[in-house]
Amino acid sequence: MPLAFSTLGCPGDSLEQVIATAHASGATGVELRAADGEFVFPSMDAAGRAHVAGTLAAAGITVLALASYVRVCAVPHEGVGVNDPVLAELLAAVDLAADLSAAHVRVFPGAGVEPCGPGEEPSAELLAADQHGAARLNAAAAHARARGVSMLLETHDSHPRAQDIVRILAHVDADAPVQVIWDLMHPWRYDEAPARTAELLADSLAYAQYKDGVRQQGTNTVSLTLPGAGELPLAQMRDLVAGILATRGTTEPWISLEWERAWHPTLPPVAQALESLKAVLAP
């Protein structure tokens, strides 16, 4: 069970502290959150990038992805083109991922509108957002391919379910290096059955992010819990992910914990969450 975690779960920790957490937990991969105040940030210089990449490699830790905050479906001010700041941000995130030896860069849909409800047709605003996201991913595709980086759309915000994400993918060029991160919580809390999510992402899934929680009855709001203490069927979801990736020859897919301690500082430390995740997914 190759184990990874996002540094979202240990905000403000140094590179050395993240490595220590990884070694203590048996994790061999990290998703590096790119944000001001962290040791990885969008404007870091070449020397800083090389230092982080080299130190993690020497520690035996794979950079699974750069967790960027690019919102590819945001409404463009003047169209998606050379002057589009979101496209510029995406291209810069691709470069940062490559310089950190990350195979992937995570991006959000981030259309800034609510997703459509169950059984509802997407609004004109959402359909336009799908086109904006695909246009930016297509525009960045050649550069990402040249840098050896895949761009990963996360099931999140305006596009929380696989049924939402595949609308964007329908407009993405077939040869563009674009895949999907299945954040297990978001499709589930919007009433998409895990088997349906897996079916829709069968051709595009890169890996899954694990978390757990308890849903407030009659809402899409979830109170986070340690893995195994909530309502998500994590073992079933793990098996669905494994089944998809096995068809591509990946017999041991990454198990990556996204622990939201940066947003919820009262949560237990990420090391405790990693131990809980290992326990709930143990063979």
mmCIF file of C-alpha atoms in Angstrom:
data_model
loop_
_atom_site.group_PDB
_atom_site.id
_atom_site.type_symbol
_atom_site.label_atom_id
_atom_site.label_comp_id
_atom_site.label_asym_id
_atom_site.label_seq_id
_atom_site.Cartn_x
_atom_site.Cartn_y
_atom_site.Cartn_z
ATOM 1 C CA MET A 1 0.000 0.000 0.000
ATOM 2 C CA PRO A 2 2.110 2.933 -1.215
ATOM 3 C CA LEU A 3 1.140 5.670 1.239
ATOM 4 C CA ALA A 4 1.228 9.421 0.613
ATOM 5 C CA PHE A 5 -0.154 12.545 2.226
ATOM 6 C CA SER A 6 -0.772 16.147 1.304
ATOM 7 C CA THR A 7 1.115 18.818 3.196
ATOM 8 C CA LEU A 8 -2.294 20.472 3.591
ATOM 9 C CA GLY A 9 -2.403 18.272 6.685
ATOM 10 C CA CYS A 10 0.667 19.825 8.302
ATOM 11 C CA PRO A 11 0.484 23.545 7.507
ATOM 12 C CA GLY A 12 3.609 25.497 8.318
ATOM 13 C CA ASP A 13 5.775 22.414 8.804
ATOM 14 C CA SER A 14 9.277 22.607 7.412
ATOM 15 C CA LEU A 15 10.625 20.310 4.732
ATOM 16 C CA GLU A 16 12.524 18.411 7.409
ATOM 17 C CA GLN A 17 9.397 17.987 9.544
ATOM 18 C CA VAL A 18 7.432 16.651 6.569
ATOM 19 C CA ILE A 19 10.172 14.136 5.848
ATOM 20 C CA ALA A 20 10.194 13.061 9.498
ATOM 21 C CA THR A 21 6.409 12.558 9.430
ATOM 22 C CA ALA A 22 6.661 10.527 6.245
ATOM 23 C CA HIS A 23 9.386 8.274 7.605
ATOM 24 C CA ALA A 24 7.596 7.752 10.924
ATOM 25 C CA SER A 25 4.340 6.793 9.193
ATOM 26 C CA GLY A 26 5.836 4.693 6.427
ATOM 27 C CA ALA A 27 4.690 7.141 3.752
ATOM 28 C CA THR A 28 6.803 7.237 0.606
ATOM 29 C CA GLY A 29 4.963 9.990 -1.244
ATOM 30 C CA VAL A 30 3.743 13.541 -0.695
ATOM 31 C CA GLU A 31 1.450 15.993 -2.394
ATOM 32 C CA LEU A 32 3.161 19.357 -1.970
ATOM 33 C CA ARG A 33 0.771 22.213 -1.289
ATOM 34 C CA ALA A 34 1.905 25.317 -3.152
ATOM 35 C CA ALA A 35 0.923 28.285 -1.004
ATOM 36 C CA ASP A 36 2.470 31.330 0.615
ATOM 37 C CA GLY A 37 3.785 30.476 4.069
ATOM 38 C CA GLU A 38 4.735 26.918 3.050
ATOM 39 C CA PHE A 39 8.148 25.665 1.959
ATOM 40 C CA VAL A 40 6.728 25.267 -1.551
ATOM 41 C CA PHE A 41 5.130 28.386 -2.993
ATOM 42 C CA PRO A 42 4.396 29.684 -6.498
ATOM 43 C CA SER A 43 7.173 32.295 -6.656
ATOM 44 C CA MET A 44 9.997 30.188 -5.216
ATOM 45 C CA ASP A 45 13.304 30.525 -7.045
ATOM 46 C CA ALA A 46 15.237 27.889 -8.952
ATOM 47 C CA ALA A 47 17.624 27.178 -6.069
ATOM 48 C CA GLY A 48 14.710 26.612 -3.687
ATOM 49 C CA ARG A 49 13.024 24.260 -6.111
ATOM 50 C CA ALA A 50 16.192 22.254 -6.624
ATOM 51 C CA HIS A 51 16.778 22.042 -2.866
ATOM 52 C CA VAL A 52 13.284 20.690 -2.148
ATOM 53 C CA ALA A 53 13.392 18.210 -5.023
ATOM 54 C CA GLY A 54 16.867 16.955 -4.119
ATOM 55 C CA THR A 55 16.153 16.667 -0.397
ATOM 56 C CA LEU A 56 12.964 14.677 -0.931
ATOM 57 C CA ALA A 57 14.648 12.384 -3.451
ATOM 58 C CA ALA A 58 17.524 11.738 -1.046
ATOM 59 C CA ALA A 59 14.956 10.897 1.637
ATOM 60 C CA GLY A 60 13.300 8.335 -0.637
ATOM 61 C CA ILE A 61 10.082 10.314 -0.967
ATOM 62 C CA THR A 62 8.222 10.671 -4.251
ATOM 63 C CA VAL A 63 6.521 13.954 -5.075
ATOM 64 C CA LEU A 64 3.198 12.552 -6.180
ATOM 65 C CA ALA A 65 1.779 15.928 -7.191
ATOM 66 C CA LEU A 66 2.062 19.642 -6.787
ATOM 67 C CA ALA A 67 -1.212 20.761 -5.194
ATOM 68 C CA SER A 68 -1.819 24.071 -6.928
ATOM 69 C CA TYR A 69 -4.784 26.382 -6.505
ATOM 70 C CA VAL A 70 -5.280 27.118 -10.194
ATOM 71 C CA ARG A 71 -9.007 27.336 -11.004
ATOM 72 C CA VAL A 72 -9.173 26.402 -14.652
ATOM 73 C CA CYS A 73 -12.910 27.030 -15.099
ATOM 74 C CA ALA A 74 -12.874 30.589 -13.752
ATOM 75 C CA VAL A 75 -14.576 33.150 -15.981
ATOM 76 C CA PRO A 76 -11.918 34.773 -18.199
ATOM 77 C CA HIS A 77 -11.832 38.560 -18.322
ATOM 78 C CA GLU A 78 -10.805 38.773 -21.967
ATOM 79 C CA GLY A 79 -11.128 35.219 -23.217
ATOM 80 C CA VAL A 80 -8.726 32.296 -22.852
ATOM 81 C CA GLY A 81 -5.567 33.349 -24.648
ATOM 82 C CA VAL A 82 -2.044 34.638 -24.193
ATOM 83 C CA ASN A 83 -3.224 37.428 -21.879
ATOM 84 C CA ASP A 84 -5.321 35.180 -19.646
ATOM 85 C CA PRO A 85 -3.884 35.312 -16.087
ATOM 86 C CA VAL A 86 -5.362 31.915 -15.204
ATOM 87 C CA LEU A 87 -3.601 30.288 -18.145
ATOM 88 C CA ALA A 88 -0.361 31.991 -17.077
ATOM 89 C CA GLU A 89 -0.868 30.654 -13.562
ATOM 90 C CA LEU A 90 -1.461 27.158 -14.943
ATOM 91 C CA LEU A 91 1.691 27.233 -17.056
ATOM 92 C CA ALA A 92 3.698 28.443 -14.050
ATOM 93 C CA ALA A 93 2.257 25.639 -11.919
ATOM 94 C CA VAL A 94 3.308 23.102 -14.561
ATOM 95 C CA ASP A 95 6.843 24.481 -14.408
ATOM 96 C CA LEU A 96 6.902 24.375 -10.619
ATOM 97 C CA ALA A 97 5.694 20.768 -10.643
ATOM 98 C CA ALA A 98 8.352 19.772 -13.151
ATOM 99 C CA ASP A 99 11.106 21.542 -11.204
ATOM 100 C CA LEU A 100 10.032 19.651 -8.067
ATOM 101 C CA SER A 101 10.118 16.331 -9.964
ATOM 102 C CA ALA A 102 6.354 15.923 -9.565
ATOM 103 C CA ALA A 103 4.608 13.800 -12.160
ATOM 104 C CA HIS A 104 1.365 15.742 -11.735
ATOM 105 C CA VAL A 105 -0.043 19.157 -10.936
ATOM 106 C CA ARG A 106 -3.444 19.303 -9.239
ATOM 107 C CA VAL A 107 -5.887 21.948 -10.449
ATOM 108 C CA PHE A 108 -9.401 22.821 -9.323
ATOM 109 C CA PRO A 109 -12.393 23.429 -11.593
ATOM 110 C CA GLY A 110 -13.217 26.568 -9.582
ATOM 111 C CA ALA A 111 -15.996 27.992 -11.735
ATOM 112 C CA GLY A 112 -17.349 29.987 -8.795
ATOM 113 C CA VAL A 113 -20.898 28.674 -9.178
ATOM 114 C CA GLU A 114 -22.872 25.978 -7.423
ATOM 115 C CA PRO A 115 -23.007 22.544 -9.065
ATOM 116 C CA CYS A 116 -26.277 21.405 -10.533
ATOM 117 C CA GLY A 117 -28.503 19.291 -8.314
ATOM 118 C CA PRO A 118 -29.320 15.601 -8.763
ATOM 119 C CA GLY A 119 -31.231 15.081 -11.975
ATOM 120 C CA GLU A 120 -30.853 18.730 -13.022
ATOM 121 C CA GLU A 121 -29.357 19.878 -16.291
ATOM 122 C CA PRO A 122 -26.275 22.089 -15.904
ATOM 123 C CA SER A 123 -26.889 25.798 -16.286
ATOM 124 C CA ALA A 124 -25.579 27.826 -19.198
ATOM 125 C CA GLU A 125 -23.031 29.276 -16.762
ATOM 126 C CA LEU A 126 -21.745 25.817 -15.875
ATOM 127 C CA LEU A 127 -21.604 24.752 -19.515
ATOM 128 C CA ALA A 128 -19.572 27.850 -20.325
ATOM 129 C CA ALA A 129 -17.271 27.053 -17.378
ATOM 130 C CA ASP A 130 -16.702 23.564 -18.814
ATOM 131 C CA GLN A 131 -15.516 25.187 -22.022
ATOM 132 C CA HIS A 132 -13.229 27.638 -20.196
ATOM 133 C CA GLY A 133 -11.591 24.809 -18.258
ATOM 134 C CA ALA A 134 -11.039 22.655 -21.305
ATOM 135 C CA ALA A 135 -9.679 25.585 -23.311
ATOM 136 C CA ARG A 136 -7.048 26.312 -20.672
ATOM 137 C CA LEU A 137 -6.076 22.655 -20.319
ATOM 138 C CA ASN A 138 -5.766 22.366 -24.097
ATOM 139 C CA ALA A 139 -3.718 25.569 -24.272
ATOM 140 C CA ALA A 140 -1.307 24.261 -21.626
ATOM 141 C CA ALA A 141 -1.123 20.726 -23.001
ATOM 142 C CA ALA A 142 1.955 21.067 -25.203
ATOM 143 C CA HIS A 143 3.955 22.751 -22.450
ATOM 144 C CA ALA A 144 2.874 20.174 -19.864
ATOM 145 C CA ARG A 145 3.789 17.344 -22.203
ATOM 146 C CA ALA A 146 7.209 18.875 -22.847
ATOM 147 C CA ARG A 147 7.811 19.198 -19.094
ATOM 148 C CA GLY A 148 6.623 15.641 -18.387
ATOM 149 C CA VAL A 149 3.721 16.738 -16.194
ATOM 150 C CA SER A 150 0.077 15.624 -16.200
ATOM 151 C CA MET A 151 -2.609 18.111 -15.185
ATOM 152 C CA LEU A 152 -5.075 16.576 -12.748
ATOM 153 C CA LEU A 153 -8.593 17.925 -12.343
ATOM 154 C CA GLU A 154 -9.880 17.259 -8.834
ATOM 155 C CA THR A 155 -13.510 16.398 -8.104
ATOM 156 C CA HIS A 156 -14.134 19.626 -6.210
ATOM 157 C CA ASP A 157 -16.146 22.845 -5.760
ATOM 158 C CA SER A 158 -18.250 23.631 -8.878
ATOM 159 C CA HIS A 159 -17.581 20.155 -10.311
ATOM 160 C CA PRO A 160 -17.702 17.804 -7.314
ATOM 161 C CA ARG A 161 -18.898 14.643 -9.054
ATOM 162 C CA ALA A 162 -17.489 12.578 -11.864
ATOM 163 C CA GLN A 163 -20.577 13.489 -13.895
ATOM 164 C CA ASP A 164 -19.453 17.120 -13.644
ATOM 165 C CA ILE A 165 -15.796 16.474 -14.426
ATOM 166 C CA VAL A 166 -16.534 14.418 -17.535
ATOM 167 C CA ARG A 167 -18.335 17.398 -19.042
ATOM 168 C CA ILE A 168 -15.004 19.246 -19.008
ATOM 169 C CA LEU A 169 -13.089 16.227 -20.282
ATOM 170 C CA ALA A 170 -15.465 15.952 -23.239
ATOM 171 C CA HIS A 171 -13.899 19.155 -24.611
ATOM 172 C CA VAL A 172 -10.271 18.280 -23.786
ATOM 173 C CA ASP A 173 -8.054 17.149 -26.662
ATOM 174 C CA ALA A 174 -7.527 13.386 -26.678
ATOM 175 C CA ASP A 175 -3.737 13.712 -26.502
ATOM 176 C CA ALA A 176 -3.681 16.348 -23.749
ATOM 177 C CA PRO A 177 -1.966 15.125 -20.552
ATOM 178 C CA VAL A 178 -5.081 15.545 -18.417
ATOM 179 C CA GLN A 179 -6.383 13.112 -15.813
ATOM 180 C CA VAL A 180 -8.496 13.219 -12.659
ATOM 181 C CA ILE A 181 -7.957 13.043 -8.913
ATOM 182 C CA TRP A 182 -10.925 11.414 -7.242
ATOM 183 C CA ASP A 183 -11.335 13.275 -3.962
ATOM 184 C CA LEU A 184 -13.483 10.581 -2.416
ATOM 185 C CA MET A 185 -15.582 12.894 -0.284
ATOM 186 C CA HIS A 186 -17.011 15.316 -2.819
ATOM 187 C CA PRO A 187 -18.881 13.010 -5.211
ATOM 188 C CA TRP A 188 -20.173 11.070 -2.196
ATOM 189 C CA ARG A 189 -21.527 14.136 -0.428
ATOM 190 C CA TYR A 190 -23.302 15.156 -3.637
ATOM 191 C CA ASP A 191 -25.054 11.767 -3.863
ATOM 192 C CA GLU A 192 -23.009 10.173 -6.624
ATOM 193 C CA ALA A 193 -22.620 6.493 -5.768
ATOM 194 C CA PRO A 194 -18.973 5.385 -5.615
ATOM 195 C CA ALA A 195 -19.540 2.699 -8.249
ATOM 196 C CA ARG A 196 -20.938 5.357 -10.594
ATOM 197 C CA THR A 197 -17.987 7.670 -9.947
ATOM 198 C CA ALA A 198 -15.614 4.820 -10.711
ATOM 199 C CA GLU A 199 -17.473 3.966 -13.896
ATOM 200 C CA LEU A 200 -17.311 7.539 -15.166
ATOM 201 C CA LEU A 201 -13.618 7.964 -14.281
ATOM 202 C CA ALA A 202 -12.488 4.589 -15.605
ATOM 203 C CA ASP A 203 -10.539 6.145 -18.479
ATOM 204 C CA SER A 204 -9.195 9.222 -16.717
ATOM 205 C CA LEU A 205 -8.395 8.404 -13.083
ATOM 206 C CA ALA A 206 -4.852 9.085 -11.860
ATOM 207 C CA TYR A 207 -5.339 8.328 -8.153
ATOM 208 C CA ALA A 208 -7.638 9.049 -5.216
ATOM 209 C CA GLN A 209 -7.416 11.290 -2.168
ATOM 210 C CA TYR A 210 -8.696 9.738 1.052
ATOM 211 C CA LYS A 211 -10.575 11.397 3.905
ATOM 212 C CA ASP A 212 -13.623 10.643 6.031
ATOM 213 C CA GLY A 213 -16.512 12.429 7.690
ATOM 214 C CA VAL A 214 -20.130 12.442 8.781
ATOM 215 C CA ARG A 215 -22.691 14.127 6.581
ATOM 216 C CA GLN A 216 -25.221 16.422 8.139
ATOM 217 C CA GLN A 217 -28.626 14.977 7.318
ATOM 218 C CA GLY A 218 -30.339 16.623 4.367
ATOM 219 C CA THR A 219 -27.292 18.701 3.380
ATOM 220 C CA ASN A 220 -24.044 18.404 1.461
ATOM 221 C CA THR A 221 -22.083 19.528 4.525
ATOM 222 C CA VAL A 222 -19.674 17.050 6.099
ATOM 223 C CA SER A 223 -17.980 17.160 9.486
ATOM 224 C CA LEU A 224 -14.506 15.687 9.072
ATOM 225 C CA THR A 225 -13.414 12.688 11.153
ATOM 226 C CA LEU A 226 -10.391 10.466 11.390
ATOM 227 C CA PRO A 227 -10.412 7.843 8.639
ATOM 228 C CA GLY A 228 -12.637 4.967 9.685
ATOM 229 C CA ALA A 229 -14.685 7.057 12.120
ATOM 230 C CA GLY A 230 -16.968 8.543 9.473
ATOM 231 C CA GLU A 231 -19.470 7.355 6.913
ATOM 232 C CA LEU A 232 -17.448 7.043 3.713
ATOM 233 C CA PRO A 233 -17.057 3.435 2.489
ATOM 234 C CA LEU A 234 -13.289 3.814 2.239
ATOM 235 C CA ALA A 235 -12.454 0.138 1.715
ATOM 236 C CA GLN A 236 -15.021 -0.147 -1.075
ATOM 237 C CA MET A 237 -13.699 3.029 -2.668
ATOM 238 C CA ARG A 238 -10.124 1.760 -2.401
ATOM 239 C CA ASP A 239 -11.154 -1.426 -4.206
ATOM 240 C CA LEU A 240 -12.913 0.537 -6.954
ATOM 241 C CA VAL A 241 -9.807 2.664 -7.510
ATOM 242 C CA ALA A 242 -7.604 -0.432 -7.518
ATOM 243 C CA GLY A 243 -9.862 -2.110 -10.055
ATOM 244 C CA ILE A 244 -9.643 0.811 -12.453
ATOM 245 C CA LEU A 245 -5.878 1.158 -12.213
ATOM 246 C CA ALA A 246 -5.234 -2.580 -12.401
ATOM 247 C CA THR A 247 -6.551 -2.527 -15.972
ATOM 248 C CA ARG A 248 -3.629 -0.216 -16.780
ATOM 249 C CA GLY A 249 -1.054 -2.385 -15.053
ATOM 250 C CA THR A 250 -0.883 -0.476 -11.762
ATOM 251 C CA THR A 251 -1.201 -3.158 -9.111
ATOM 252 C CA GLU A 252 -0.334 -0.952 -6.127
ATOM 253 C CA PRO A 253 -1.966 2.456 -6.549
ATOM 254 C CA TRP A 254 -1.136 5.341 -4.274
ATOM 255 C CA ILE A 255 -3.205 5.806 -1.127
ATOM 256 C CA SER A 256 -2.998 9.558 -0.538
ATOM 257 C CA LEU A 257 -4.441 11.201 2.559
ATOM 258 C CA GLU A 258 -5.756 14.739 2.158
ATOM 259 C CA TRP A 259 -6.060 15.880 5.764
ATOM 260 C CA GLU A 260 -7.562 19.370 5.905
ATOM 261 C CA ARG A 261 -5.788 20.663 8.992
ATOM 262 C CA ALA A 262 -4.887 23.903 7.230
ATOM 263 C CA TRP A 263 -8.608 24.753 7.143
ATOM 264 C CA HIS A 264 -9.589 22.951 10.356
ATOM 265 C CA PRO A 265 -6.741 23.449 12.854
ATOM 266 C CA THR A 266 -8.541 21.571 15.642
ATOM 267 C CA LEU A 267 -8.196 18.308 13.724
ATOM 268 C CA PRO A 268 -5.665 15.819 15.132
ATOM 269 C CA PRO A 269 -2.151 15.851 13.669
ATOM 270 C CA VAL A 270 -1.647 14.325 10.248
ATOM 271 C CA ALA A 271 0.446 11.514 11.754
ATOM 272 C CA GLN A 272 -2.596 10.311 13.709
ATOM 273 C CA ALA A 273 -4.782 10.474 10.613
ATOM 274 C CA LEU A 274 -2.228 8.440 8.652
ATOM 275 C CA GLU A 275 -2.278 5.719 11.299
ATOM 276 C CA SER A 276 -6.090 5.662 11.194
ATOM 277 C CA LEU A 277 -6.071 5.413 7.406
ATOM 278 C CA LYS A 278 -3.619 2.539 7.480
ATOM 279 C CA ALA A 279 -5.787 0.731 10.008
ATOM 280 C CA VAL A 280 -9.016 1.088 8.045
ATOM 281 C CA LEU A 281 -7.408 -0.024 4.769
ATOM 282 C CA ALA A 282 -5.253 -2.803 6.202
ATOM 283 C CA PRO A 283 -5.611 -6.121 4.313
#
